[in-house]
mmCIF file of C-alpha atoms and ligand atoms in Angstrom:
data_model
loop_
_atom_site.group_PDB
_atom_site.id
_atom_site.type_symbol
_atom_site.label_atom_id
_atom_site.label_comp_id
_atom_site.label_asym_id
_atom_site.label_seq_id
_atom_site.Cartn_x
_atom_site.Cartn_y
_atom_site.Cartn_z
ATOM 1 C CA MET A 1 5.063 51.337 -25.908
ATOM 2 C CA LYS A 2 1.874 53.028 -25.528
ATOM 3 C CA LYS A 3 0.397 54.933 -28.774
ATOM 4 C CA SER A 4 0.290 57.754 -27.110
ATOM 5 C CA ILE A 5 3.807 57.939 -25.845
ATOM 6 C CA VAL A 6 5.053 56.941 -29.268
ATOM 7 C CA LEU A 7 3.113 59.988 -30.588
ATOM 8 C CA LEU A 8 4.587 62.039 -28.024
ATOM 9 C CA VAL A 9 8.235 61.253 -28.985
ATOM 10 C CA LEU A 10 7.398 61.900 -32.548
ATOM 11 C CA PHE A 11 5.923 65.306 -31.966
ATOM 12 C CA MET A 12 8.709 66.174 -29.515
ATOM 13 C CA ILE A 13 11.142 65.258 -32.147
ATOM 14 C CA ILE A 14 9.153 67.230 -34.892
ATOM 15 C CA GLY A 15 8.784 70.197 -32.407
ATOM 16 C CA LEU A 16 12.573 70.348 -31.596
ATOM 17 C CA PHE A 17 12.876 70.362 -35.380
ATOM 18 C CA ALA A 18 10.418 73.189 -35.672
ATOM 19 C CA ALA A 19 12.201 75.043 -33.003
ATOM 20 C CA GLY A 20 15.454 74.791 -34.468
ATOM 21 C CA CYS A 21 14.083 76.357 -37.629
ATOM 22 C CA GLY A 22 13.071 79.418 -35.388
ATOM 23 C CA GLY A 23 9.648 81.243 -35.025
ATOM 24 C CA GLY A 24 10.681 84.300 -36.309
ATOM 25 C CA GLN A 25 11.694 86.102 -39.294
ATOM 26 C CA GLN A 26 14.638 86.997 -41.671
ATOM 27 C CA ALA A 27 15.065 89.529 -44.210
ATOM 28 C CA ASP A 28 14.378 88.889 -47.857
ATOM 29 C CA LYS A 29 16.714 90.429 -50.525
ATOM 30 C CA SER A 30 14.945 94.033 -50.432
ATOM 31 C CA GLY A 31 15.692 93.936 -46.717
ATOM 32 C CA ASN A 32 11.983 93.274 -45.746
ATOM 33 C CA ASP A 33 11.249 91.259 -42.955
ATOM 34 C CA LYS A 34 10.091 87.804 -44.330
ATOM 35 C CA ILE A 35 8.242 85.384 -41.836
ATOM 36 C CA GLU A 36 10.089 82.166 -42.104
ATOM 37 C CA LYS A 37 8.263 78.959 -43.064
ATOM 38 C CA GLN A 38 6.707 77.094 -40.173
ATOM 39 C CA VAL A 39 4.028 74.919 -39.029
ATOM 40 C CA TRP A 40 2.029 75.372 -35.794
ATOM 41 C CA LYS A 41 -0.170 72.761 -34.230
ATOM 42 C CA ILE A 42 -3.358 73.419 -32.549
ATOM 43 C CA ALA A 43 -5.277 70.686 -30.715
ATOM 44 C CA HIS A 44 -8.559 71.081 -29.070
ATOM 45 C CA GLU A 45 -10.544 68.751 -26.842
ATOM 46 C CA GLU A 46 -13.942 68.528 -29.030
ATOM 47 C CA ILE A 47 -14.818 66.782 -32.353
ATOM 48 C CA PRO A 48 -14.962 68.274 -35.896
ATOM 49 C CA GLY A 49 -17.980 70.605 -36.433
ATOM 50 C CA SER A 50 -17.883 71.563 -32.697
ATOM 51 C CA VAL A 51 -17.706 75.033 -31.122
ATOM 52 C CA GLN A 52 -13.744 74.370 -30.766
ATOM 53 C CA ASP A 53 -13.366 73.260 -34.057
ATOM 54 C CA ALA A 54 -14.719 76.279 -35.460
ATOM 55 C CA TYR A 55 -12.455 78.385 -33.477
ATOM 56 C CA ALA A 56 -9.491 76.377 -34.509
ATOM 57 C CA GLN A 57 -10.489 76.314 -38.360
ATOM 58 C CA LYS A 58 -10.765 79.894 -38.186
ATOM 59 C CA PHE A 59 -7.507 80.325 -36.380
ATOM 60 C CA LYS A 60 -5.915 78.307 -39.084
ATOM 61 C CA GLN A 61 -7.542 80.345 -41.933
ATOM 62 C CA LEU A 62 -6.827 83.642 -40.597
ATOM 63 C CA ILE A 63 -3.142 82.844 -39.485
ATOM 64 C CA GLU A 64 -2.477 81.193 -42.833
ATOM 65 C CA LYS A 65 -3.897 84.438 -44.770
ATOM 66 C CA ARG A 66 -1.823 86.980 -42.665
ATOM 67 C CA THR A 67 1.370 85.350 -42.930
ATOM 68 C CA ASN A 68 0.772 84.571 -46.615
ATOM 69 C CA GLY A 69 1.079 80.947 -46.128
ATOM 70 C CA ALA A 70 4.415 81.244 -44.304
ATOM 71 C CA VAL A 71 2.741 79.573 -41.175
ATOM 72 C CA GLN A 72 0.729 76.492 -41.952
ATOM 73 C CA VAL A 73 -1.520 75.626 -39.135
ATOM 74 C CA GLU A 74 -2.583 71.812 -38.439
ATOM 75 C CA VAL A 75 -5.747 71.251 -36.345
ATOM 76 C CA TYR A 76 -6.251 68.192 -34.319
ATOM 77 C CA PRO A 77 -9.461 67.475 -32.627
ATOM 78 C CA VAL A 78 -9.570 65.373 -29.644
ATOM 79 C CA GLY A 79 -8.113 61.911 -29.696
ATOM 80 C CA GLU A 80 -5.764 62.466 -32.657
ATOM 81 C CA ILE A 81 -2.751 63.870 -30.585
ATOM 82 C CA GLY A 82 -4.003 62.440 -27.037
ATOM 83 C CA ASP A 83 -6.555 63.686 -24.810
ATOM 84 C CA ALA A 84 -7.173 67.090 -23.337
ATOM 85 C CA ILE A 85 -4.962 66.430 -20.010
ATOM 86 C CA GLN A 86 -2.032 65.341 -22.627
ATOM 87 C CA HIS A 87 -2.830 68.470 -24.627
ATOM 88 C CA ILE A 88 -1.672 70.755 -21.528
ATOM 89 C CA GLU A 89 1.429 68.623 -21.163
ATOM 90 C CA PHE A 90 2.247 68.774 -24.910
ATOM 91 C CA ALA A 91 1.530 72.473 -25.045
ATOM 92 C CA GLN A 92 4.218 72.859 -21.694
ATOM 93 C CA SER A 93 6.805 70.733 -23.648
ATOM 94 C CA GLY A 94 6.501 72.475 -26.891
ATOM 95 C CA VAL A 95 5.054 69.470 -28.779
ATOM 96 C CA LEU A 96 1.825 71.513 -29.522
ATOM 97 C CA GLU A 97 2.044 75.043 -30.312
ATOM 98 C CA PHE A 98 -1.583 75.832 -29.198
ATOM 99 C CA ILE A 99 -4.416 74.355 -27.194
ATOM 100 C CA LEU A 100 -8.232 74.848 -26.988
ATOM 101 C CA THR A 101 -8.857 73.644 -23.342
ATOM 102 C CA ASN A 102 -11.311 74.196 -20.361
ATOM 103 C CA PRO A 103 -10.309 75.135 -17.022
ATOM 104 C CA GLY A 104 -11.053 71.543 -15.526
ATOM 105 C CA ASN A 105 -8.241 69.996 -17.397
ATOM 106 C CA ILE A 106 -5.755 72.015 -15.366
ATOM 107 C CA GLY A 107 -7.715 72.097 -12.129
ATOM 108 C CA THR A 108 -5.582 69.753 -10.152
ATOM 109 C CA THR A 109 -2.252 71.900 -11.511
ATOM 110 C CA ILE A 110 -3.907 75.261 -11.154
ATOM 111 C CA PRO A 111 -6.857 74.668 -8.592
ATOM 112 C CA GLU A 112 -7.899 78.400 -8.699
ATOM 113 C CA THR A 113 -9.083 78.222 -12.555
ATOM 114 C CA GLN A 114 -11.867 75.716 -11.427
ATOM 115 C CA LEU A 115 -13.964 78.645 -10.295
ATOM 116 C CA PHE A 116 -15.826 78.699 -13.603
ATOM 117 C CA TYR A 117 -17.569 75.463 -12.451
ATOM 118 C CA LEU A 118 -19.156 77.279 -9.457
ATOM 119 C CA HIS A 119 -23.145 77.326 -10.384
ATOM 120 C CA PHE A 120 -24.645 80.562 -10.536
ATOM 121 C CA LEU A 121 -21.422 82.624 -10.588
ATOM 122 C CA LEU A 122 -21.238 84.160 -14.163
ATOM 123 C CA PRO A 123 -24.094 86.418 -15.361
ATOM 124 C CA ASP A 124 -27.282 84.845 -16.745
ATOM 125 C CA ASP A 125 -26.776 86.823 -19.807
ATOM 126 C CA GLU A 126 -24.592 85.542 -22.332
ATOM 127 C CA GLU A 127 -23.230 89.189 -23.626
ATOM 128 C CA GLN A 128 -22.352 89.854 -20.073
ATOM 129 C CA VAL A 129 -20.611 86.574 -19.725
ATOM 130 C CA ARG A 130 -18.558 87.511 -22.569
ATOM 131 C CA GLU A 131 -17.778 90.775 -21.382
ATOM 132 C CA ILE A 132 -16.628 89.450 -18.153
ATOM 133 C CA LEU A 133 -14.548 87.039 -19.851
ATOM 134 C CA ASN A 134 -13.044 89.586 -22.013
ATOM 135 C CA THR A 135 -12.311 92.177 -19.317
ATOM 136 C CA SER A 136 -12.013 90.617 -15.923
ATOM 137 C CA LYS A 137 -8.930 91.273 -13.748
ATOM 138 C CA ALA A 138 -9.704 88.307 -11.924
ATOM 139 C CA ILE A 139 -9.202 86.243 -15.186
ATOM 140 C CA GLU A 140 -5.964 88.143 -15.571
ATOM 141 C CA MET A 141 -4.897 86.601 -12.408
ATOM 142 C CA LEU A 142 -5.636 83.207 -13.610
ATOM 143 C CA ASN A 143 -3.584 83.957 -16.732
ATOM 144 C CA ASP A 144 -0.765 84.993 -14.559
ATOM 145 C CA LEU A 145 -0.795 81.521 -12.965
ATOM 146 C CA HIS A 146 -0.607 79.923 -16.306
ATOM 147 C CA LEU A 147 2.679 81.742 -16.669
ATOM 148 C CA ASP A 148 4.280 79.766 -13.841
ATOM 149 C CA HIS A 149 3.151 76.479 -15.598
ATOM 150 C CA GLY A 150 4.463 77.053 -19.107
ATOM 151 C CA LEU A 151 1.428 78.300 -20.789
ATOM 152 C CA LYS A 152 0.606 81.952 -22.269
ATOM 153 C CA VAL A 153 -3.346 82.286 -22.018
ATOM 154 C CA LEU A 154 -4.461 84.329 -25.351
ATOM 155 C CA ASP A 155 -8.110 84.146 -25.029
ATOM 156 C CA TRP A 156 -11.345 83.022 -23.226
ATOM 157 C CA PHE A 157 -14.733 82.481 -24.628
ATOM 158 C CA PRO A 158 -18.020 80.978 -23.699
ATOM 159 C CA GLU A 159 -19.309 77.729 -25.472
ATOM 160 C CA GLY A 160 -22.898 78.112 -24.053
ATOM 161 C CA TYR A 161 -24.873 77.320 -20.916
ATOM 162 C CA MET A 162 -24.395 73.925 -19.311
ATOM 163 C CA MET A 163 -27.829 71.790 -19.467
ATOM 164 C CA TRP A 164 -28.456 68.644 -17.476
ATOM 165 C CA THR A 165 -29.822 65.391 -19.524
ATOM 166 C CA ALA A 166 -31.318 62.507 -17.640
ATOM 167 C CA ASN A 167 -34.035 59.621 -18.027
ATOM 168 C CA LYS A 168 -36.450 61.764 -15.650
ATOM 169 C CA PRO A 169 -37.067 65.400 -14.778
ATOM 170 C CA LEU A 170 -34.505 67.166 -12.638
ATOM 171 C CA ARG A 171 -36.234 69.941 -11.207
ATOM 172 C CA THR A 172 -35.243 69.867 -7.717
ATOM 173 C CA PRO A 173 -32.146 69.043 -5.454
ATOM 174 C CA GLU A 174 -34.270 66.213 -4.448
ATOM 175 C CA ASP A 175 -34.209 64.819 -7.904
ATOM 176 C CA PHE A 176 -30.426 64.438 -7.676
ATOM 177 C CA ARG A 177 -30.304 62.309 -4.677
ATOM 178 C CA GLY A 178 -28.131 59.299 -5.491
ATOM 179 C CA PHE A 179 -28.127 60.212 -9.247
ATOM 180 C CA LYS A 180 -25.258 59.189 -11.010
ATOM 181 C CA MET A 181 -24.321 62.604 -12.833
ATOM 182 C CA ARG A 182 -21.375 62.192 -15.074
ATOM 183 C CA THR A 183 -18.837 65.250 -14.780
ATOM 184 C CA MET A 184 -15.448 66.301 -16.244
ATOM 185 C CA GLN A 185 -12.315 65.281 -13.920
ATOM 186 C CA SER A 186 -12.404 68.427 -11.714
ATOM 187 C CA PRO A 187 -12.692 68.106 -7.590
ATOM 188 C CA LEU A 188 -14.661 71.170 -7.958
ATOM 189 C CA ILE A 189 -17.289 69.964 -10.310
ATOM 190 C CA VAL A 190 -17.716 66.897 -8.118
ATOM 191 C CA ALA A 191 -18.431 69.178 -5.102
ATOM 192 C CA THR A 192 -20.912 71.053 -6.992
ATOM 193 C CA TYR A 193 -22.911 68.080 -7.860
ATOM 194 C CA GLU A 194 -22.409 66.695 -4.232
ATOM 195 C CA ALA A 195 -24.055 69.901 -2.977
ATOM 196 C CA TYR A 196 -27.453 68.715 -4.407
ATOM 197 C CA GLY A 197 -26.730 65.121 -3.180
ATOM 198 C CA ALA A 198 -25.834 63.553 -6.499
ATOM 199 C CA ASN A 199 -23.293 60.918 -6.757
ATOM 200 C CA PRO A 200 -20.831 62.565 -9.359
ATOM 201 C CA THR A 201 -18.989 60.188 -11.370
ATOM 202 C CA PRO A 202 -16.113 61.729 -13.616
ATOM 203 C CA MET A 203 -15.704 60.035 -16.885
ATOM 204 C CA PRO A 204 -13.728 61.120 -20.049
ATOM 205 C CA TYR A 205 -15.676 62.752 -22.840
ATOM 206 C CA LEU A 206 -15.599 59.954 -25.311
ATOM 207 C CA GLU A 207 -17.013 57.527 -23.139
ATOM 208 C CA VAL A 208 -20.063 59.284 -22.148
ATOM 209 C CA TYR A 209 -22.404 58.138 -24.720
ATOM 210 C CA SER A 210 -21.442 54.263 -23.997
ATOM 211 C CA GLY A 211 -21.710 55.336 -20.119
ATOM 212 C CA LEU A 212 -25.202 56.399 -20.598
ATOM 213 C CA GLN A 213 -26.134 53.476 -22.977
ATOM 214 C CA LEU A 214 -25.020 50.859 -20.451
ATOM 215 C CA GLY A 215 -26.368 52.614 -17.343
ATOM 216 C CA LEU A 216 -22.806 53.107 -15.771
ATOM 217 C CA ILE A 217 -24.312 56.895 -15.366
ATOM 218 C CA ASP A 218 -27.635 58.206 -15.135
ATOM 219 C CA GLY A 219 -27.052 61.682 -16.853
ATOM 220 C CA GLN A 220 -24.557 64.217 -17.968
ATOM 221 C CA VAL A 221 -24.179 68.132 -18.167
ATOM 222 C CA ASN A 222 -23.074 69.839 -21.215
ATOM 223 C CA PRO A 223 -23.942 72.821 -23.757
ATOM 224 C CA LEU A 224 -26.672 71.757 -26.145
ATOM 225 C CA PHE A 225 -24.486 71.763 -29.472
ATOM 226 C CA ALA A 226 -22.429 69.037 -27.573
ATOM 227 C CA ILE A 227 -25.397 67.067 -26.461
ATOM 228 C CA GLU A 228 -26.500 67.066 -30.130
ATOM 229 C CA GLU A 229 -23.028 66.267 -31.902
ATOM 230 C CA MET A 230 -21.942 63.510 -29.055
ATOM 231 C CA LYS A 231 -25.522 61.922 -29.700
ATOM 232 C CA PHE A 232 -26.397 62.017 -26.004
ATOM 233 C CA TYR A 233 -30.054 62.857 -26.611
ATOM 234 C CA GLU A 234 -30.411 59.486 -28.223
ATOM 235 C CA VAL A 235 -29.836 57.716 -25.280
ATOM 236 C CA GLN A 236 -31.439 60.463 -22.576
ATOM 237 C CA ASP A 237 -35.349 61.164 -22.543
ATOM 238 C CA TYR A 238 -34.992 64.521 -20.836
ATOM 239 C CA ILE A 239 -32.987 67.662 -21.516
ATOM 240 C CA MET A 240 -33.448 70.322 -18.654
ATOM 241 C CA LEU A 241 -32.600 73.972 -19.883
ATOM 242 C CA SER A 242 -31.206 74.559 -16.379
ATOM 243 C CA LYS A 243 -28.346 77.322 -17.153
ATOM 244 C CA GLN A 244 -26.675 76.846 -13.929
ATOM 245 C CA ASP A 245 -23.245 77.482 -15.298
ATOM 246 C CA THR A 246 -21.613 78.218 -18.515
ATOM 247 C CA PHE A 247 -19.138 76.093 -20.422
ATOM 248 C CA VAL A 248 -15.925 78.321 -20.635
ATOM 249 C CA ALA A 249 -12.909 77.455 -22.742
ATOM 250 C CA TYR A 250 -9.587 79.365 -23.473
ATOM 251 C CA LEU A 251 -6.869 79.367 -26.062
ATOM 252 C CA ALA A 252 -3.317 78.939 -24.648
ATOM 253 C CA ALA A 253 0.201 78.830 -26.224
ATOM 254 C CA GLY A 254 3.173 77.228 -25.077
ATOM 255 C CA LEU A 255 5.096 79.826 -23.228
ATOM 256 C CA ASN A 256 8.432 79.088 -24.638
ATOM 257 C CA PHE A 257 7.037 78.936 -28.098
ATOM 258 C CA TYR A 258 5.222 82.095 -27.719
ATOM 259 C CA GLU A 259 8.061 84.170 -26.279
ATOM 260 C CA GLY A 260 10.214 82.824 -29.264
ATOM 261 C CA LEU A 261 7.758 84.269 -31.589
ATOM 262 C CA SER A 262 8.707 88.032 -33.206
ATOM 263 C CA ASP A 263 6.782 91.042 -32.422
ATOM 264 C CA GLU A 264 5.239 90.796 -35.850
ATOM 265 C CA LEU A 265 4.147 87.330 -35.409
ATOM 266 C CA LYS A 266 2.882 87.885 -31.891
ATOM 267 C CA SER A 267 0.688 90.788 -33.202
ATOM 268 C CA ILE A 268 -0.791 88.682 -35.973
ATOM 269 C CA VAL A 269 -1.670 86.196 -33.357
ATOM 270 C CA LYS A 270 -3.335 89.000 -31.216
ATOM 271 C CA GLU A 271 -5.327 90.215 -33.979
ATOM 272 C CA VAL A 272 -6.346 86.768 -35.283
ATOM 273 C CA VAL A 273 -7.376 85.808 -31.591
ATOM 274 C CA ASP A 274 -9.182 88.860 -31.438
ATOM 275 C CA GLU A 275 -11.312 87.948 -34.517
ATOM 276 C CA CYS A 276 -11.586 84.302 -33.653
ATOM 277 C CA ASN A 277 -13.254 85.621 -30.195
ATOM 278 C CA GLU A 278 -15.900 87.438 -32.035
ATOM 279 C CA TYR A 279 -16.605 84.718 -34.443
ATOM 280 C CA VAL A 280 -16.900 81.834 -31.887
ATOM 281 C CA PHE A 281 -19.139 83.700 -29.757
ATOM 282 C CA GLU A 282 -21.731 84.084 -32.812
ATOM 283 C CA VAL A 283 -21.080 80.281 -33.716
ATOM 284 C CA GLN A 284 -21.878 79.108 -30.257
ATOM 285 C CA LYS A 285 -24.997 81.062 -29.942
ATOM 286 C CA ARG A 286 -25.943 79.912 -33.522
ATOM 287 C CA LEU A 287 -24.939 76.155 -33.183
ATOM 288 C CA ASN A 288 -26.661 75.903 -29.372
ATOM 289 C CA SER A 289 -30.012 77.409 -30.565
ATOM 290 C CA GLU A 290 -29.908 75.252 -34.006
ATOM 291 C CA ARG A 291 -29.094 72.013 -32.672
ATOM 292 C CA LEU A 292 -31.855 72.213 -29.940
ATOM 293 C CA GLU A 293 -34.191 72.214 -32.769
ATOM 294 C CA ALA A 294 -32.467 69.673 -34.724
ATOM 295 C CA MET A 295 -32.452 67.228 -31.684
ATOM 296 C CA LYS A 296 -36.508 68.218 -31.048
ATOM 297 C CA ALA A 297 -36.950 67.130 -34.843
ATOM 298 C CA ALA A 298 -34.808 64.045 -34.755
ATOM 299 C CA ARG A 299 -36.524 62.730 -31.770
ATOM 300 C CA PRO A 300 -39.905 64.064 -31.044
ATOM 301 C CA SER A 301 -40.433 62.070 -27.806
ATOM 302 C CA LEU A 302 -37.342 64.011 -26.208
ATOM 303 C CA ASN A 303 -38.830 66.086 -23.197
ATOM 304 C CA VAL A 304 -37.214 69.666 -22.996
ATOM 305 C CA ILE A 305 -37.808 71.145 -19.466
ATOM 306 C CA GLU A 306 -37.314 74.882 -19.053
ATOM 307 C CA LEU A 307 -36.631 75.450 -15.290
ATOM 308 C CA THR A 308 -38.525 78.126 -13.949
ATOM 309 C CA GLU A 309 -36.640 81.098 -12.275
ATOM 310 C CA GLU A 310 -38.291 79.981 -8.855
ATOM 311 C CA GLU A 311 -36.613 76.235 -9.424
ATOM 312 C CA ARG A 312 -33.514 77.861 -10.464
ATOM 313 C CA GLU A 313 -33.278 79.800 -7.110
ATOM 314 C CA VAL A 314 -33.742 76.765 -5.308
ATOM 315 C CA PHE A 315 -30.540 75.248 -6.981
ATOM 316 C CA ARG A 316 -28.756 78.483 -6.500
ATOM 317 C CA GLN A 317 -29.122 78.437 -2.640
ATOM 318 C CA ALA A 318 -28.283 74.538 -2.644
ATOM 319 C CA SER A 319 -25.241 75.354 -4.609
ATOM 320 C CA MET A 320 -23.595 77.919 -2.222
ATOM 321 C CA PRO A 321 -21.753 75.082 -0.020
ATOM 322 C CA ALA A 322 -19.731 74.447 -3.267
ATOM 323 C CA ARG A 323 -17.995 77.940 -2.944
ATOM 324 C CA GLU A 324 -16.805 77.130 0.527
ATOM 325 C CA ARG A 325 -15.309 74.163 -1.357
ATOM 326 C CA PHE A 326 -13.763 75.989 -3.685
ATOM 327 C CA VAL A 327 -11.818 77.937 -1.158
ATOM 328 C CA SER A 328 -10.900 75.012 0.585
ATOM 329 C CA ILE A 329 -9.260 73.555 -2.697
ATOM 330 C CA ALA A 330 -7.785 76.851 -3.816
ATOM 331 C CA GLY A 331 -6.898 78.540 -0.712
ATOM 332 C CA PRO A 332 -6.530 82.262 -0.131
ATOM 333 C CA ARG A 333 -5.475 83.225 -3.717
ATOM 334 C CA GLY A 334 -8.540 81.376 -5.029
ATOM 335 C CA LYS A 335 -10.600 83.302 -2.655
ATOM 336 C CA GLU A 336 -9.284 86.511 -3.613
ATOM 337 C CA ILE A 337 -9.769 85.660 -7.312
ATOM 338 C CA LEU A 338 -13.394 84.636 -6.781
ATOM 339 C CA ASP A 339 -13.968 87.527 -4.673
ATOM 340 C CA LEU A 340 -13.039 89.736 -7.196
ATOM 341 C CA LEU A 341 -14.750 87.974 -9.951
ATOM 342 C CA VAL A 342 -18.310 88.419 -7.971
ATOM 343 C CA GLN A 343 -17.553 91.906 -7.557
ATOM 344 C CA GLU A 344 -17.080 92.193 -11.228
ATOM 345 C CA VAL A 345 -20.208 90.396 -11.984
ATOM 346 C CA GLU A 346 -22.126 92.375 -9.425
ATOM 347 C CA ALA A 347 -20.883 95.511 -11.260
ATOM 348 C CA LEU A 348 -22.406 94.466 -14.458
ATOM 349 C CA ARG A 349 -25.952 93.810 -13.212
HETATM 350 O O1 6CS B 401 -17.942 67.306 -21.037
HETATM 351 C C1 6CS B 401 -16.798 67.220 -21.431
HETATM 352 O O2 6CS B 401 -15.817 66.610 -21.082
HETATM 353 C C2 6CS B 401 -16.414 68.262 -22.552
HETATM 354 N N1 6CS B 401 -17.579 69.051 -23.065
HETATM 355 C C3 6CS B 401 -17.135 70.035 -24.022
HETATM 356 C C4 6CS B 401 -18.586 70.916 -24.302
HETATM 357 N N2 6CS B 401 -16.098 70.073 -24.642
HETATM 358 C C5 6CS B 401 -15.138 69.153 -24.362
HETATM 359 C C6 6CS B 401 -15.117 68.612 -22.821
HETATM 360 O O3 6CS B 401 -14.077 67.567 -22.642
#
């Protein structure tokens, strides 16, 4: 039996046992509500020390503190309980209570979520990106769609601008002709790079380093903190500060688990999530800036190219066919969500 299936069965048994123990409260001798002892598992799709790991560790620390240790939180980085696609299934089935994931992972189930991968859609200013993620009605529509798939979305946050790496400068769409660009597994991300004439190559995150080393792919795209911690800069000569999109992630709970929580636990989760949202915004800002400097220091021959506004404008125009592709993938409801998000972004400018 595959290791992931054994793990799934094991965690389902633990999950059922935990569900049987209840997610709520009982009264103590003085009649006050007492939170029952329980364990919550949160998995994320990055490695220890990453932005998602910082979120998960903060979540653990605050939940354990606010519940006086009644709730213990276990954090599982990518690979420890399956991969990011399996995390979604595990949250839906109650094996995991919480997941930190990105919209691409659910893109084939809820195609509308892929709109975050459209280039030049979210604002260039990261404070404005954060404001949109925290207030958007379009995003509330996405959250509602998740309910139909057994997930309660609790928080959205940015992890930094997506930057290209390559062994040559990428300054114009022509530079992408035939370029084997590693992407995450989302049909829309593929379409965004096809719009530049690239040859997008979906590949799991943990295989990107060796893919670059072996020449299976020519380049990849990720925030600076990830380019540093995954060591992509060791096997790429150029980093383009291109900022065509932002890596957006979200926290979701399994819907059945979440609905079974007492009101008190739900409100503790809400308070903790609000704190994590503020915390992680600062963490990603710091990590992205510190780690760019760390990469330059570790590899002085690394070329860092900041695209000019004129160069970005050429990419912006070349990226527009991907919006039509989004509408064909996500249908009329996707179009409605996209139009609303565009209006919300415009209103901030
Ligand atoms: O490129 C990826 O696949 C991944 N990038 C980040 C920054 N987080 C997780 C994701 O799987």
